[in-house]
Amino acid sequence: MSAPAAKVSKKELNSNHDGADETSEKEQQEAIEHIDEVQNEIDRLNEQASEEILKVEQKYNKLRQPFFQKRSELIAKIPNFWVTTFVNHPQVSALLGEEDEEALHYLTRVEVTEFEDIKSGYRIDFYFDENPYFENKVLSKEFHLNESGDTSSKSTEIKWKSGKDLTKRSSQTQNKASRKRQHEEPESFFTWFTDHSDAGADELGEVIKDDIWPNPLQYYLVPDMDDEEGEGEEDDDDEEEEGLEDIDEEGDEDEGEEDEDDDEGEEGEEDEGEDD
């Protein structure tokens, strides 16, 4: 007969469980400390990678400059290149009023310059011919990123000619345009130069720097939808005219056949008369 199984008290069970918990917590704490050490190494490599990437960006930014300069010289040979590019860009065009477009017809060159260390900010320069709106030859806006990560901006003060301040006339043009276009006229594009309320979320600056400036030609070459629609209407008109011409030609042929039949009938009557 086998010996009876030993009974284990609840006190012994609890003490064993507490020991297992203590071991588990100790292992977890050690694991957390090791994770922290590994994470520090990852962060160190990330920081090193950022420094290396920055050096590469600075290198290629310098290499790109001669090509940007050459491109600007070629663009200068194309009238209204920049205003066409802005009007064709879906986000920028939404910010342009009628008088803004008129003013931008005098825009001859746009330049985006990233600061030498790149990460601290950039500047956008707009070069204008003599125009009836303002005295400035160049309008600029700069964006600066400080050490704390906050972005600030500053810009050229626009020297408006008498009665030509588009930022003050935006409300008047809105009333006029709303009747003509059946939608509200946007606030003047030039208010962008005076708006420094939230430089960190300046969408227009980011669009110009990151989307338009790298390849403005893609937006300059966007076909004008109005022209396409006009061409389509002309094609429809040509087809209708061709259709009408075909109908007229068929009608003329039918009339010709009827005339021939009438002539043959008259000749037959004359022959009968001669026989009699």
mmCIF file of C-alpha atoms in Angstrom:
data_model
loop_
_atom_site.group_PDB
_atom_site.id
_atom_site.type_symbol
_atom_site.label_atom_id
_atom_site.label_comp_id
_atom_site.label_asym_id
_atom_site.label_seq_id
_atom_site.Cartn_x
_atom_site.Cartn_y
_atom_site.Cartn_z
ATOM 1 C CA MET A 1 0.000 0.000 0.000
ATOM 2 C CA SER A 2 1.446 3.337 -1.131
ATOM 3 C CA ALA A 3 2.150 6.152 1.277
ATOM 4 C CA PRO A 4 -0.397 8.964 1.378
ATOM 5 C CA ALA A 5 0.442 12.110 -0.663
ATOM 6 C CA ALA A 6 2.012 14.912 1.325
ATOM 7 C CA LYS A 7 -0.270 17.819 1.942
ATOM 8 C CA VAL A 8 1.042 21.303 1.061
ATOM 9 C CA SER A 9 -0.280 24.139 3.141
ATOM 10 C CA LYS A 10 -1.677 27.367 1.599
ATOM 11 C CA LYS A 11 1.107 29.262 3.380
ATOM 12 C CA GLU A 12 3.775 27.276 1.519
ATOM 13 C CA LEU A 13 2.008 27.776 -1.831
ATOM 14 C CA ASN A 14 1.770 31.540 -1.324
ATOM 15 C CA SER A 15 5.428 31.772 -0.339
ATOM 16 C CA ASN A 16 6.496 29.861 -3.491
ATOM 17 C CA HIS A 17 4.282 32.099 -5.673
ATOM 18 C CA ASP A 18 5.697 35.244 -4.101
ATOM 19 C CA GLY A 19 9.200 33.997 -4.831
ATOM 20 C CA ALA A 20 8.321 33.389 -8.486
ATOM 21 C CA ASP A 21 6.848 36.897 -8.736
ATOM 22 C CA GLU A 22 9.969 38.415 -7.237
ATOM 23 C CA THR A 23 12.148 36.528 -9.740
ATOM 24 C CA SER A 24 9.901 37.543 -12.629
ATOM 25 C CA GLU A 25 9.887 41.221 -11.614
ATOM 26 C CA LYS A 26 13.660 41.181 -11.256
ATOM 27 C CA GLU A 27 14.057 39.699 -14.744
ATOM 28 C CA GLN A 28 11.645 42.238 -16.181
ATOM 29 C CA GLN A 29 13.525 45.110 -14.567
ATOM 30 C CA GLU A 30 16.816 43.811 -15.951
ATOM 31 C CA ALA A 31 15.224 43.451 -19.403
ATOM 32 C CA ILE A 32 13.936 47.030 -19.241
ATOM 33 C CA GLU A 33 17.411 48.284 -18.343
ATOM 34 C CA HIS A 34 18.919 46.350 -21.272
ATOM 35 C CA ILE A 35 16.218 47.691 -23.625
ATOM 36 C CA ASP A 36 17.084 51.211 -22.506
ATOM 37 C CA GLU A 37 20.757 50.574 -23.251
ATOM 38 C CA VAL A 38 19.946 49.200 -26.707
ATOM 39 C CA GLN A 39 17.595 52.115 -27.393
ATOM 40 C CA ASN A 40 20.380 54.559 -26.505
ATOM 41 C CA GLU A 41 22.571 52.870 -29.117
ATOM 42 C CA ILE A 42 19.771 53.127 -31.702
ATOM 43 C CA ASP A 43 19.320 56.823 -30.890
ATOM 44 C CA ARG A 44 23.052 57.386 -31.208
ATOM 45 C CA LEU A 45 23.060 55.747 -34.659
ATOM 46 C CA ASN A 46 20.010 57.760 -35.716
ATOM 47 C CA GLU A 47 21.738 60.960 -34.706
ATOM 48 C CA GLN A 48 24.865 59.896 -36.579
ATOM 49 C CA ALA A 49 22.755 59.048 -39.631
ATOM 50 C CA SER A 50 21.094 62.480 -39.493
ATOM 51 C CA GLU A 51 24.501 64.140 -39.487
ATOM 52 C CA GLU A 52 25.645 62.045 -42.442
ATOM 53 C CA ILE A 53 22.400 62.698 -44.361
ATOM 54 C CA LEU A 54 22.756 66.430 -43.698
ATOM 55 C CA LYS A 55 26.293 66.391 -45.130
ATOM 56 C CA VAL A 56 25.024 64.604 -48.250
ATOM 57 C CA GLU A 57 22.158 67.103 -48.641
ATOM 58 C CA GLN A 58 24.555 70.022 -48.281
ATOM 59 C CA LYS A 59 26.893 68.488 -50.850
ATOM 60 C CA TYR A 60 24.191 67.959 -53.464
ATOM 61 C CA ASN A 61 22.531 71.272 -52.709
ATOM 62 C CA LYS A 62 25.766 72.968 -53.818
ATOM 63 C CA LEU A 63 25.999 70.721 -56.882
ATOM 64 C CA ARG A 64 22.449 71.679 -57.914
ATOM 65 C CA GLN A 65 23.048 75.447 -57.774
ATOM 66 C CA PRO A 66 24.624 75.846 -61.245
ATOM 67 C CA PHE A 67 21.719 73.957 -62.789
ATOM 68 C CA PHE A 68 19.161 76.103 -60.954
ATOM 69 C CA GLN A 69 20.985 79.171 -62.272
ATOM 70 C CA LYS A 70 20.985 77.837 -65.834
ATOM 71 C CA ARG A 71 17.286 76.986 -65.537
ATOM 72 C CA SER A 72 16.477 80.508 -64.353
ATOM 73 C CA GLU A 73 18.307 81.976 -67.356
ATOM 74 C CA LEU A 74 16.269 79.803 -69.713
ATOM 75 C CA ILE A 75 12.980 80.550 -67.948
ATOM 76 C CA ALA A 76 13.679 84.276 -68.378
ATOM 77 C CA LYS A 77 13.251 83.774 -72.141
ATOM 78 C CA ILE A 78 9.640 82.596 -71.699
ATOM 79 C CA PRO A 79 7.088 85.395 -71.102
ATOM 80 C CA ASN A 80 4.700 84.886 -68.169
ATOM 81 C CA PHE A 81 6.334 81.605 -67.186
ATOM 82 C CA TRP A 82 5.884 82.022 -63.434
ATOM 83 C CA VAL A 83 2.365 83.452 -63.406
ATOM 84 C CA THR A 84 1.290 80.589 -65.697
ATOM 85 C CA THR A 85 2.959 78.083 -63.377
ATOM 86 C CA PHE A 86 1.192 79.513 -60.318
ATOM 87 C CA VAL A 87 -2.201 79.690 -62.052
ATOM 88 C CA ASN A 88 -1.845 76.060 -63.163
ATOM 89 C CA HIS A 89 -0.952 74.841 -59.664
ATOM 90 C CA PRO A 90 -4.164 73.733 -57.893
ATOM 91 C CA GLN A 91 -3.185 74.951 -54.409
ATOM 92 C CA VAL A 92 -1.604 78.256 -55.429
ATOM 93 C CA SER A 93 -4.309 79.167 -57.944
ATOM 94 C CA ALA A 94 -6.875 78.968 -55.133
ATOM 95 C CA LEU A 95 -5.058 81.876 -53.459
ATOM 96 C CA LEU A 96 -4.968 84.131 -56.515
ATOM 97 C CA GLY A 97 -7.460 86.902 -57.150
ATOM 98 C CA GLU A 98 -7.871 88.608 -60.525
ATOM 99 C CA GLU A 99 -5.663 91.567 -59.614
ATOM 100 C CA ASP A 100 -3.069 89.219 -58.070
ATOM 101 C CA GLU A 101 -2.733 87.536 -61.449
ATOM 102 C CA GLU A 102 -2.324 90.917 -63.118
ATOM 103 C CA ALA A 103 0.467 91.839 -60.691
ATOM 104 C CA LEU A 104 2.175 88.468 -61.117
ATOM 105 C CA HIS A 105 2.464 89.078 -64.869
ATOM 106 C CA TYR A 106 5.405 91.311 -63.900
ATOM 107 C CA LEU A 107 7.112 88.444 -62.015
ATOM 108 C CA THR A 108 10.290 87.522 -63.903
ATOM 109 C CA ARG A 109 12.143 85.174 -61.571
ATOM 110 C CA VAL A 110 11.616 83.036 -58.481
ATOM 111 C CA GLU A 111 14.515 81.731 -56.387
ATOM 112 C CA VAL A 112 14.441 79.368 -53.398
ATOM 113 C CA THR A 113 17.584 79.356 -51.253
ATOM 114 C CA GLU A 114 18.080 76.935 -48.399
ATOM 115 C CA PHE A 115 20.392 78.219 -45.674
ATOM 116 C CA GLU A 116 23.855 76.700 -45.673
ATOM 117 C CA ASP A 117 23.124 74.283 -42.831
ATOM 118 C CA ILE A 118 19.744 73.528 -44.534
ATOM 119 C CA LYS A 119 17.987 72.567 -41.313
ATOM 120 C CA SER A 120 17.734 76.142 -40.012
ATOM 121 C CA GLY A 121 15.458 77.463 -42.768
ATOM 122 C CA TYR A 122 15.150 78.896 -46.280
ATOM 123 C CA ARG A 123 14.308 82.048 -48.259
ATOM 124 C CA ILE A 124 12.024 82.619 -51.265
ATOM 125 C CA ASP A 125 12.770 85.604 -53.544
ATOM 126 C CA PHE A 126 10.347 87.025 -56.121
ATOM 127 C CA TYR A 127 11.899 89.332 -58.750
ATOM 128 C CA PHE A 128 9.624 91.838 -60.517
ATOM 129 C CA ASP A 129 9.879 94.183 -63.492
ATOM 130 C CA GLU A 130 8.749 97.780 -63.137
ATOM 131 C CA ASN A 131 5.006 97.556 -62.469
ATOM 132 C CA PRO A 132 2.036 99.774 -61.539
ATOM 133 C CA TYR A 133 1.514 98.098 -58.146
ATOM 134 C CA PHE A 134 4.623 98.511 -55.979
ATOM 135 C CA GLU A 135 8.126 100.001 -55.996
ATOM 136 C CA ASN A 136 10.028 96.866 -54.906
ATOM 137 C CA LYS A 137 12.174 95.017 -57.416
ATOM 138 C CA VAL A 138 12.445 92.007 -55.094
ATOM 139 C CA LEU A 139 9.989 90.626 -52.522
ATOM 140 C CA SER A 140 11.384 88.026 -50.110
ATOM 141 C CA LYS A 141 10.134 85.859 -47.293
ATOM 142 C CA GLU A 142 12.422 83.938 -44.923
ATOM 143 C CA PHE A 143 11.672 81.035 -42.612
ATOM 144 C CA HIS A 144 13.912 80.360 -39.608
ATOM 145 C CA LEU A 145 13.919 77.272 -37.394
ATOM 146 C CA ASN A 146 15.362 77.946 -33.943
ATOM 147 C CA GLU A 147 17.059 75.484 -31.594
ATOM 148 C CA SER A 148 13.822 74.700 -29.792
ATOM 149 C CA GLY A 149 12.208 73.631 -33.069
ATOM 150 C CA ASP A 150 9.900 76.645 -33.426
ATOM 151 C CA THR A 151 9.633 78.318 -36.838
ATOM 152 C CA SER A 152 9.468 82.076 -37.348
ATOM 153 C CA SER A 153 9.291 84.143 -40.520
ATOM 154 C CA LYS A 154 10.049 87.632 -41.768
ATOM 155 C CA SER A 155 9.542 89.318 -45.133
ATOM 156 C CA THR A 156 10.116 92.400 -47.259
ATOM 157 C CA GLU A 157 7.832 95.339 -46.595
ATOM 158 C CA ILE A 158 5.884 95.978 -49.790
ATOM 159 C CA LYS A 159 6.080 99.617 -50.907
ATOM 160 C CA TRP A 160 2.702 99.962 -52.586
ATOM 161 C CA LYS A 161 2.063 102.716 -55.083
ATOM 162 C CA SER A 162 -0.784 105.119 -54.335
ATOM 163 C CA GLY A 163 -4.147 103.349 -54.433
ATOM 164 C CA LYS A 164 -2.590 100.028 -55.517
ATOM 165 C CA ASP A 165 -2.371 98.132 -52.212
ATOM 166 C CA LEU A 166 -3.973 94.813 -53.155
ATOM 167 C CA THR A 167 -4.096 93.653 -49.537
ATOM 168 C CA LYS A 168 -6.457 96.514 -48.681
ATOM 169 C CA ARG A 169 -8.566 96.221 -51.812
ATOM 170 C CA SER A 170 -9.270 92.508 -51.436
ATOM 171 C CA SER A 171 -12.720 93.156 -49.922
ATOM 172 C CA GLN A 172 -13.695 95.410 -52.834
ATOM 173 C CA THR A 173 -12.521 92.938 -55.458
ATOM 174 C CA GLN A 174 -14.343 90.174 -53.607
ATOM 175 C CA ASN A 175 -17.703 91.930 -54.069
ATOM 176 C CA LYS A 176 -16.978 92.605 -57.718
ATOM 177 C CA ALA A 177 -15.648 89.126 -58.477
ATOM 178 C CA SER A 178 -18.390 87.312 -56.596
ATOM 179 C CA ARG A 179 -20.927 88.762 -59.000
ATOM 180 C CA LYS A 180 -18.804 87.827 -61.985
ATOM 181 C CA ARG A 181 -17.416 84.466 -60.931
ATOM 182 C CA GLN A 182 -20.216 83.372 -58.649
ATOM 183 C CA HIS A 183 -17.778 82.490 -55.875
ATOM 184 C CA GLU A 184 -15.853 84.353 -53.220
ATOM 185 C CA GLU A 185 -12.613 85.997 -54.249
ATOM 186 C CA PRO A 186 -9.676 84.763 -52.147
ATOM 187 C CA GLU A 187 -7.736 87.064 -49.889
ATOM 188 C CA SER A 188 -4.894 88.708 -51.806
ATOM 189 C CA PHE A 189 -1.883 86.518 -52.535
ATOM 190 C CA PHE A 190 0.323 89.363 -51.292
ATOM 191 C CA THR A 191 -1.046 89.129 -47.748
ATOM 192 C CA TRP A 192 1.222 86.057 -47.508
ATOM 193 C CA PHE A 193 4.179 88.416 -47.181
ATOM 194 C CA THR A 194 2.681 90.063 -44.097
ATOM 195 C CA ASP A 195 1.223 86.952 -42.448
ATOM 196 C CA HIS A 196 3.626 85.589 -39.824
ATOM 197 C CA SER A 197 0.994 84.159 -37.483
ATOM 198 C CA ASP A 198 1.939 80.492 -37.937
ATOM 199 C CA ALA A 199 5.208 80.175 -39.824
ATOM 200 C CA GLY A 200 5.512 76.512 -38.901
ATOM 201 C CA ALA A 201 2.344 75.716 -40.862
ATOM 202 C CA ASP A 202 2.954 78.016 -43.838
ATOM 203 C CA GLU A 203 1.519 75.879 -46.645
ATOM 204 C CA LEU A 204 2.320 78.279 -49.478
ATOM 205 C CA GLY A 205 5.989 78.452 -48.513
ATOM 206 C CA GLU A 206 6.222 74.662 -48.327
ATOM 207 C CA VAL A 207 4.413 74.220 -51.662
ATOM 208 C CA ILE A 208 6.766 76.639 -53.437
ATOM 209 C CA LYS A 209 9.910 75.129 -51.863
ATOM 210 C CA ASP A 210 9.081 71.425 -52.049
ATOM 211 C CA ASP A 211 6.703 71.129 -55.007
ATOM 212 C CA ILE A 212 7.033 73.990 -57.488
ATOM 213 C CA TRP A 213 10.715 74.915 -57.168
ATOM 214 C CA PRO A 214 12.141 71.410 -57.826
ATOM 215 C CA ASN A 215 10.289 71.219 -61.179
ATOM 216 C CA PRO A 216 8.174 74.235 -62.201
ATOM 217 C CA LEU A 217 8.015 73.085 -65.825
ATOM 218 C CA GLN A 218 5.520 70.330 -65.001
ATOM 219 C CA TYR A 219 2.988 72.977 -63.935
ATOM 220 C CA TYR A 220 3.792 75.443 -66.716
ATOM 221 C CA LEU A 221 3.000 72.728 -69.271
ATOM 222 C CA VAL A 222 -0.355 71.768 -67.732
ATOM 223 C CA PRO A 223 -2.897 72.277 -70.556
ATOM 224 C CA ASP A 224 -5.446 75.019 -70.122
ATOM 225 C CA MET A 225 -8.818 73.315 -69.617
ATOM 226 C CA ASP A 226 -10.654 76.311 -71.103
ATOM 227 C CA ASP A 227 -8.639 75.985 -74.305
ATOM 228 C CA GLU A 228 -9.338 72.256 -74.460
ATOM 229 C CA GLU A 229 -13.049 72.851 -74.006
ATOM 230 C CA GLY A 230 -12.947 75.544 -76.694
ATOM 231 C CA GLU A 231 -11.202 73.188 -79.083
ATOM 232 C CA GLY A 232 -13.804 70.519 -78.364
ATOM 233 C CA GLU A 233 -16.618 72.946 -79.138
ATOM 234 C CA GLU A 234 -14.909 73.964 -82.377
ATOM 235 C CA ASP A 235 -14.589 70.308 -83.381
ATOM 236 C CA ASP A 236 -18.293 69.796 -82.681
ATOM 237 C CA ASP A 237 -19.152 72.853 -84.783
ATOM 238 C CA ASP A 238 -16.964 71.582 -87.627
ATOM 239 C CA GLU A 239 -18.677 68.187 -87.505
ATOM 240 C CA GLU A 240 -22.101 69.837 -87.562
ATOM 241 C CA GLU A 241 -21.092 71.999 -90.519
ATOM 242 C CA GLU A 242 -19.740 68.950 -92.344
ATOM 243 C CA GLY A 243 -23.019 67.152 -91.660
ATOM 244 C CA LEU A 244 -25.023 70.065 -93.052
ATOM 245 C CA GLU A 245 -22.802 70.179 -96.130
ATOM 246 C CA ASP A 246 -23.377 66.474 -96.714
ATOM 247 C CA ILE A 247 -27.140 66.976 -96.454
ATOM 248 C CA ASP A 248 -26.986 69.902 -98.887
ATOM 249 C CA GLU A 249 -24.910 67.860 -101.327
ATOM 250 C CA GLU A 250 -27.382 64.964 -101.133
ATOM 251 C CA GLY A 251 -30.246 67.401 -101.685
ATOM 252 C CA ASP A 252 -28.513 68.848 -104.736
ATOM 253 C CA GLU A 253 -27.961 65.361 -106.153
ATOM 254 C CA ASP A 254 -31.639 64.488 -105.667
ATOM 255 C CA GLU A 255 -32.710 67.693 -107.370
ATOM 256 C CA GLY A 256 -30.354 66.913 -110.253
ATOM 257 C CA GLU A 257 -31.879 63.471 -110.700
ATOM 258 C CA GLU A 258 -35.419 64.927 -110.673
ATOM 259 C CA ASP A 259 -34.440 67.477 -113.312
ATOM 260 C CA GLU A 260 -33.019 64.712 -115.517
ATOM 261 C CA ASP A 261 -36.264 62.722 -115.179
ATOM 262 C CA ASP A 262 -38.305 65.799 -116.111
ATOM 263 C CA ASP A 263 -36.109 66.427 -119.161
ATOM 264 C CA GLU A 264 -36.500 62.805 -120.310
ATOM 265 C CA GLY A 265 -40.300 63.047 -119.894
ATOM 266 C CA GLU A 266 -40.468 66.218 -121.981
ATOM 267 C CA GLU A 267 -38.310 64.650 -124.722
ATOM 268 C CA GLY A 268 -40.641 61.634 -124.810
ATOM 269 C CA GLU A 269 -43.708 63.849 -125.231
ATOM 270 C CA GLU A 270 -42.036 65.735 -128.086
ATOM 271 C CA ASP A 271 -41.218 62.447 -129.889
ATOM 272 C CA GLU A 272 -44.857 61.323 -129.615
ATOM 273 C CA GLY A 273 -46.009 64.621 -131.098
ATOM 274 C CA GLU A 274 -43.708 64.224 -134.101
ATOM 275 C CA ASP A 275 -45.018 60.690 -134.756
ATOM 276 C CA ASP A 276 -48.566 61.972 -134.871
#
